[in-house]
Structures are given as structure tokens and as C-alpha cells.
Short mmCIF file of C-alpha atoms in Angstrom, two decimals:
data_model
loop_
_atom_site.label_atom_id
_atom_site.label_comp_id
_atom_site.label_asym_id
_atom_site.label_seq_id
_atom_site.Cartn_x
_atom_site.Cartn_y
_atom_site.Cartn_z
CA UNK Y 353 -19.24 -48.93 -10.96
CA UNK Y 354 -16.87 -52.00 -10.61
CA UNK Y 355 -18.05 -55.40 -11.88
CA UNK Y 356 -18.98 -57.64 -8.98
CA UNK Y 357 -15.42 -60.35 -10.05
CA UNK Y 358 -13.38 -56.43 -9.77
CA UNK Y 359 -15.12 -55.29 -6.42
CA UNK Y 360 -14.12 -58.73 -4.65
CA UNK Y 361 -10.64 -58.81 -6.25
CA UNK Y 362 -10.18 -55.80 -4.84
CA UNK Y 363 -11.95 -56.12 -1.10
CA UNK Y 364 -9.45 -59.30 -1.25
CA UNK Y 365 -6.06 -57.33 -2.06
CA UNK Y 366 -7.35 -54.78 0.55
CA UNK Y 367 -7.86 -57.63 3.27
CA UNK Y 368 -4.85 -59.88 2.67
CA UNK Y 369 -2.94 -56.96 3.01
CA UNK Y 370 -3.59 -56.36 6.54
CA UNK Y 371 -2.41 -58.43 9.56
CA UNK Y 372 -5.32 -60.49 10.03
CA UNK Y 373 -4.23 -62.92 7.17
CA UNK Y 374 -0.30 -62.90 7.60
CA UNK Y 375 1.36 -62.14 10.82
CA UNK Y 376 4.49 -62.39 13.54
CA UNK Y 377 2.26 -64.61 15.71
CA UNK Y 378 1.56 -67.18 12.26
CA UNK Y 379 4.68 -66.81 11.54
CA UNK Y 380 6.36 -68.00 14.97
CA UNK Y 381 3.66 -70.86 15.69
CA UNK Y 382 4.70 -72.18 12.03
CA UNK Y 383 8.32 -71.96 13.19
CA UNK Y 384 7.22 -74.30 16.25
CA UNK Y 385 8.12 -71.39 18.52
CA UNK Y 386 5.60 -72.01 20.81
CA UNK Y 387 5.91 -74.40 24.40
CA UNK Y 388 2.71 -76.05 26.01
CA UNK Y 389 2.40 -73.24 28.06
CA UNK Y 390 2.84 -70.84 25.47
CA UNK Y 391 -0.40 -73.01 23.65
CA UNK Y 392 -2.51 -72.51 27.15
CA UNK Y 393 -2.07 -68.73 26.83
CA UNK Y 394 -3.32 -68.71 23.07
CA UNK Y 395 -5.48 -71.07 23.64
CA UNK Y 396 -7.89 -69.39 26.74
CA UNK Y 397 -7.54 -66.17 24.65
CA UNK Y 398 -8.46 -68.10 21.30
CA UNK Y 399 -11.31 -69.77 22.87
CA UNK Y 400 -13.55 -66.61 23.71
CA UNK Y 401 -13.30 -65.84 20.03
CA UNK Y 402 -14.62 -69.13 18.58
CA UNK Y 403 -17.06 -69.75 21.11
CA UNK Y 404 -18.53 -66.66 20.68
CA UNK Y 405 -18.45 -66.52 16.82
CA UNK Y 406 -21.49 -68.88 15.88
CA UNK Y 407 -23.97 -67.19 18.41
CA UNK Y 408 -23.25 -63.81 17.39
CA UNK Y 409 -23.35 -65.03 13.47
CA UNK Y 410 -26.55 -66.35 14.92
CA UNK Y 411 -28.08 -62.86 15.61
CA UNK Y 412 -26.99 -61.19 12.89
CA UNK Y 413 -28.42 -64.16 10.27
CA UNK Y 414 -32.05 -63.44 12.53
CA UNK Y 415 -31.68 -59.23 11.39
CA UNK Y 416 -31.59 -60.03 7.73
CA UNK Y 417 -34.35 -59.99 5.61
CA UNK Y 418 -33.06 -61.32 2.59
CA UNK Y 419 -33.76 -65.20 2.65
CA UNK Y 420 -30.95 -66.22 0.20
CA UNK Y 421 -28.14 -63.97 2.60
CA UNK Y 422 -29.86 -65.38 5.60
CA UNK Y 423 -29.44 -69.66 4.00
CA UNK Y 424 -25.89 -68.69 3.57
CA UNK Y 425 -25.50 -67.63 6.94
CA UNK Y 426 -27.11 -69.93 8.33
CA UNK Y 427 -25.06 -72.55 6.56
CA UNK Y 428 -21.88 -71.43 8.60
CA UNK Y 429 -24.00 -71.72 11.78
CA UNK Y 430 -24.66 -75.18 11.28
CA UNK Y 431 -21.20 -75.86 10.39
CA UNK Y 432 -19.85 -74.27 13.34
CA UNK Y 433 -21.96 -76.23 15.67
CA UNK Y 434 -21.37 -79.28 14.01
CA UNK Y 435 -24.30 -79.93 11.59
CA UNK Y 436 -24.07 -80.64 8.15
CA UNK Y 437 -22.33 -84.10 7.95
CA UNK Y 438 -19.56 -82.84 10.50
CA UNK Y 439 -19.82 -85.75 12.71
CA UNK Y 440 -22.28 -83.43 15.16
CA UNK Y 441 -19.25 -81.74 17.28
CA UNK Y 442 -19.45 -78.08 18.00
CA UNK Y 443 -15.88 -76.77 16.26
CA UNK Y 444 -15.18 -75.38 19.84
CA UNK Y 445 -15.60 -78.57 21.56
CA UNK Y 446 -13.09 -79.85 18.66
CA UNK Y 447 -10.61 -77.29 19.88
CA UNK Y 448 -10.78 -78.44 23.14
CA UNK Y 449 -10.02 -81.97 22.46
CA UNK Y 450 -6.82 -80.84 20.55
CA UNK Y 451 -5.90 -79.27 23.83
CA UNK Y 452 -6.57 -82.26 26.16
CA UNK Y 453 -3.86 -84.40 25.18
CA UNK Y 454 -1.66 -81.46 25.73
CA UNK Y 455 -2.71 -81.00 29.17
CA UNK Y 456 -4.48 -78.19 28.39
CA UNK Y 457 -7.49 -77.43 30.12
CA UNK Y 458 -9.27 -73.92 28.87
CA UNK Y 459 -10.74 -71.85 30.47
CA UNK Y 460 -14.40 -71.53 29.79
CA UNK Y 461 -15.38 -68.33 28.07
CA UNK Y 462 -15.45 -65.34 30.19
CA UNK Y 463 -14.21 -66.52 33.45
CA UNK Y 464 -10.99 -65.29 33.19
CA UNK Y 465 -9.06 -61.71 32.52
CA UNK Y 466 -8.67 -61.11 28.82
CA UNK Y 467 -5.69 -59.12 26.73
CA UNK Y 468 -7.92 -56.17 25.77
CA UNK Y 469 -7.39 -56.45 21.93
CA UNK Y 470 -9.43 -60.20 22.54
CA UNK Y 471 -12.55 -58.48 24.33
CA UNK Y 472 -11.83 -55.48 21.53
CA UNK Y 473 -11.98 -58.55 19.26
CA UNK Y 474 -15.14 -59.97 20.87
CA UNK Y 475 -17.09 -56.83 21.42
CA UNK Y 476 -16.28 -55.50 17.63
CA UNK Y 477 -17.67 -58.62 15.92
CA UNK Y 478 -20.67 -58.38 18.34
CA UNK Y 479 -21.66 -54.60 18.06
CA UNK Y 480 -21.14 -55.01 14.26
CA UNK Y 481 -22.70 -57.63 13.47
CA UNK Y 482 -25.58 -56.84 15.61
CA UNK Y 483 -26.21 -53.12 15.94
CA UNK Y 484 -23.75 -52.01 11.97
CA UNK Y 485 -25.86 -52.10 8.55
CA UNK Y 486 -26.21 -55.54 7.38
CA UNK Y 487 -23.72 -54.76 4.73
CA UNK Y 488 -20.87 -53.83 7.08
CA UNK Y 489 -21.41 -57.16 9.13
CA UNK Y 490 -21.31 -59.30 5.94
CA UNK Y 491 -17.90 -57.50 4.98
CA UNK Y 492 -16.96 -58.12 8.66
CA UNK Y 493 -17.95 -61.60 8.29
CA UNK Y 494 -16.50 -62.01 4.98
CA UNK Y 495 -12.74 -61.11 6.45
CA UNK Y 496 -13.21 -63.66 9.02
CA UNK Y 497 -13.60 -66.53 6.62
CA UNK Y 498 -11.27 -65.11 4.21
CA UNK Y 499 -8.48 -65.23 7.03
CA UNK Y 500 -9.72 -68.77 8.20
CA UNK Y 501 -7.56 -70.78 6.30
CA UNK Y 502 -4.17 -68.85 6.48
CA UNK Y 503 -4.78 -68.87 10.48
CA UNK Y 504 -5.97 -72.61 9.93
CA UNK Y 505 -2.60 -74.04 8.19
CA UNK Y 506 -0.58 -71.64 11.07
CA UNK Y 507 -1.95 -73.37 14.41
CA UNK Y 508 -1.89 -76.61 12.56
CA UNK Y 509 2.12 -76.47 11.86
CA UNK Y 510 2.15 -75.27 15.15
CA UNK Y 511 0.09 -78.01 16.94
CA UNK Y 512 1.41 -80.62 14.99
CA UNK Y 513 4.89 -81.90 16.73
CA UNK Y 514 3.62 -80.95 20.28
CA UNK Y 515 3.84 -83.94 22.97
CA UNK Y 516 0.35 -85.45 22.78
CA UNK Y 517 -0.69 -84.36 19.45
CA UNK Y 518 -2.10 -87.36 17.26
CA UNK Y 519 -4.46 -87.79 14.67
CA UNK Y 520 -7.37 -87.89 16.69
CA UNK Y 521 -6.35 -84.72 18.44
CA UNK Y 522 -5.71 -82.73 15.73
CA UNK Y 523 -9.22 -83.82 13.75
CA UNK Y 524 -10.08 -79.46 14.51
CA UNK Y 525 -7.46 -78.61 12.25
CA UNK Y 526 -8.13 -81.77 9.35
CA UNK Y 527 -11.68 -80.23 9.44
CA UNK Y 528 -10.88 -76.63 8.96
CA UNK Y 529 -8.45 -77.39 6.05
CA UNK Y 530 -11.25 -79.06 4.25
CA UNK Y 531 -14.50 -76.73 5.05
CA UNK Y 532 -12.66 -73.10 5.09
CA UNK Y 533 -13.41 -73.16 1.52
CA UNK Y 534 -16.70 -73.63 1.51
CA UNK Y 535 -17.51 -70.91 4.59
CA UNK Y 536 -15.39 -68.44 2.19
CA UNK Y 537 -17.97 -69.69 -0.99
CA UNK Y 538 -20.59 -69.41 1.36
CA UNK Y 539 -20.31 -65.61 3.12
CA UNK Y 540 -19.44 -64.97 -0.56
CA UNK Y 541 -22.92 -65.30 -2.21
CA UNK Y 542 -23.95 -63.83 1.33
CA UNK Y 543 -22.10 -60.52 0.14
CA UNK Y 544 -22.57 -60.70 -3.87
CA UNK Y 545 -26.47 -60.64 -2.75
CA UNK Y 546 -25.65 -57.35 -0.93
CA UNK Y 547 -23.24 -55.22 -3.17
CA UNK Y 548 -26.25 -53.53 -5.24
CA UNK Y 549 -25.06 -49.59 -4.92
CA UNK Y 550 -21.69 -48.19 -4.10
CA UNK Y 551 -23.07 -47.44 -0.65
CA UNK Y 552 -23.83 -50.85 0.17
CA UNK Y 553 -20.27 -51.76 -1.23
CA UNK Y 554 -18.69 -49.02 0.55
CA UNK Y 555 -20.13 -50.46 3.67
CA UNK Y 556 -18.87 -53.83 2.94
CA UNK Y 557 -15.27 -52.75 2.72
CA UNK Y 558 -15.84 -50.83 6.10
CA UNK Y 559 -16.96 -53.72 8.06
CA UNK Y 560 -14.57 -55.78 5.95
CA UNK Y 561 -11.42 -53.50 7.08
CA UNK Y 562 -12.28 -52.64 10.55
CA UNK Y 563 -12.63 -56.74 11.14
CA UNK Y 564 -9.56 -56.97 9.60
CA UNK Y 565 -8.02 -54.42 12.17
CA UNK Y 566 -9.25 -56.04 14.82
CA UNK Y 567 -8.30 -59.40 14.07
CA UNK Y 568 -4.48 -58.01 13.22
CA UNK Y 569 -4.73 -56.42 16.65
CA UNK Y 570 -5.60 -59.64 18.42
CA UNK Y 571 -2.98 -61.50 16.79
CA UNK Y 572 -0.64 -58.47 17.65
CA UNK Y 573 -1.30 -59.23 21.36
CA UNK Y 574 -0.86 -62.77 21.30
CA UNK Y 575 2.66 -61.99 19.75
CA UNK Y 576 3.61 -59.45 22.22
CA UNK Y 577 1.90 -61.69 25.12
CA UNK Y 578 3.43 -64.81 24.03
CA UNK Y 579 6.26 -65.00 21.79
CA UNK Y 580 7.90 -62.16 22.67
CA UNK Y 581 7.12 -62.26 26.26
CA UNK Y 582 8.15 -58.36 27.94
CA UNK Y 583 10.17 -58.73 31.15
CA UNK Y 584 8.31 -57.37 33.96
CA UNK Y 585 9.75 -54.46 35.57
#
């Protein structure tokens, strides 16, 4: 069996290798493709996702039974809700106050009609992490934080020269370049606690990938939605 430093070099190569980490959607709001509008489209689709997130993460750090996997989850929880020195702002709320000066007002999670690779997004995470094995939610969670920062240093190029944007505003995206790091340290003593047997690896890699799919779908959408806006018939 691989060494623990060869099964996450690996799981890495397998996830950066899939859309969720690189993309046509990074790629275009790096390029400054996007208008104002284009922002209020990502960002009521975008929104559902990260509000979501730390609830769900929630549930699935309550079904473990291993304390040390359960601290390290829990650590992201706090994080995302604004604990652990983070000035006590929710990372959601943060998001929203990078939209404000853009005129941006979001809708609030689930009052409005979704693309269906963001509910497939959504509803994934959700039934994985709180229905899968343990070990495929911790790959699934693993992904997420692995892609963080590549999505992270995308939306921040692409936030950057809008009308509005300042220093203040943008304080979601200083954050998130600073504490991705840690969330990827933290999910990954979360997952070296789990990779005993090759069937507990194997399911790591499954949840791992099929986050990863859904994540590369999601930003597929946005790019079809968005950037390369279809002509109605």
C-alpha cells in the first residue's frame, strides 16, 4: 500500500486535473471579462454554495466519531462563520459586502431559480456529506479546500478593477488568500486520520473525484450562463 506523502500526491494530481481547480470561467473572470451584471449572475448562483457549505460541514463533523477528524472539522466551521480571530463575520456576509458597493444585491439562498449544475452542486455536497461513508465526505471535503485558493485568486482578479471595489470591499478575498491554507492543512489531518485500509482510501478518492465533478460542472454553467451567453432562439 502507498505511503500516506504518495496517496495525497497522488489524490492531488488526480484533483487538480479536473475542472474544479482550473477552468474557462477562472480563466475569463481573471481576464476581467466579466460586467456588473455578469457579477450579479455569479454571484446569486455563488451564494447558495457558500451559504450552504458551513451548515452542511456542520452535520457531517456531528456523524463522526473520531474526535481528532471531528476538531479539524470543526475548525473550518468556526472559520467559516467567522470565529477564530476572523473579526466575527460569517465569510458569506463578507461576500455580500464585496457585492454592495457594486450594486449588487443577492439574492438570499433559495428564493430564486437555480442553473441545475448549482442545486446538483448543493444537493451532492449535502447527500455526501451527510448520508456517503465518512471517508468519501472527507475526500469530498478535501477537493473543496484544495480548489479554494485557485477559485480564490480568480474572483479576486476579477473583482478587483470593478466600479466600487475598494479595500474594504474586497476584505472576502484578502481573507481567503491568507486562511485557504490553513482549511487545506486542516481537512488534511481530517483525511490522514481516515486513510487506514485501501477501502477507506478508495473511498476518499471517490468522494474526492465526484466533488471535483461537480464543482467543474458548476463552473461549466457559469461559463456557458455567463461568459458565453447562448442567443435565445
Amino acid at each position: 500500500m502507498q505511503s500516506s506523502d504518495e496517496f495525497f500526491e497522488d489524490l492531488n494530481v488526480a484533483v487538480k486535473a479536473t475542472d474544479c481547480v482550473e477552468n474557462d470561467f477562472f480563466a475569463a473572470v481573471r481576464s476581467q471579462q466579466l460586467s456588473v451584471d455578469d457579477v450579479q449572475k455569479f454571484a446569486d448562483q455563488y451564494y447558495l454554495y457558500i451559504r450552504t457549505f458551513p451548515k452542511i460541514l456542520a452535520g457531517l463533523s456531528h456523524r463522526v466519531d473520531n474526535e481528532e477528524i471531528r476538531k479539524e472539522l470543526a475548525k473550518t466551521v468556526v472559520s467559516e462563520l467567522g470565529g477564530g480571530g476572523e473579526g466575527g463575520m460569517g465569510h458569506y456576509k463578507m461576500f455580500e459586502n464585496a457585492c454592495a458597493p457594486l450594486g449588487i444585491n443577492i439574492a438570499e439562498a433559495g428564493t430564486i431559480e437555480y442553473l441545475p449544475e448549482t442545486t446538483a452542486l448543493v444537493e451532492g455536497i449535502r447527500t455526501l456529506f451527510l448520508e456517503g461513508s465518512i471517508e468519501a465526505a472527507l475526500g469530498g471535503h478535501y477537493t473543496i479546500e484544495l480548489s479554494g485558493l485557485p477559485m480564490i485568486k480568480s474572483l479576486y482578479e476579477g473583482f478587483r478593477p470593478l466600479p466600487g471595489s475598494d479595500v474594504e470591499s474586497l476584505e472576502y478575498f484578502y481573507l481567503h488568500l491568507l486562511i485557504e491554507r490553513e482549511h487545506v492543512e486542516w481537512i488534511h489531518a481530517a483525511v490522514e486520520q481516515a486513510t487506514g485500509g485501501q477501502e477507506a482510501r478508495d473511498e476518499i478518492r471517490r468522494g474526492a473525484l465526484h466533488i471535483a465533478e461537480l464543482l467543474g460542472n458548476f463552473w461549466g454553467a457559469l461559463h456557458r450562463e455567463i461568459v458565453q451567453q447562448p442567443v435565445a432562439a
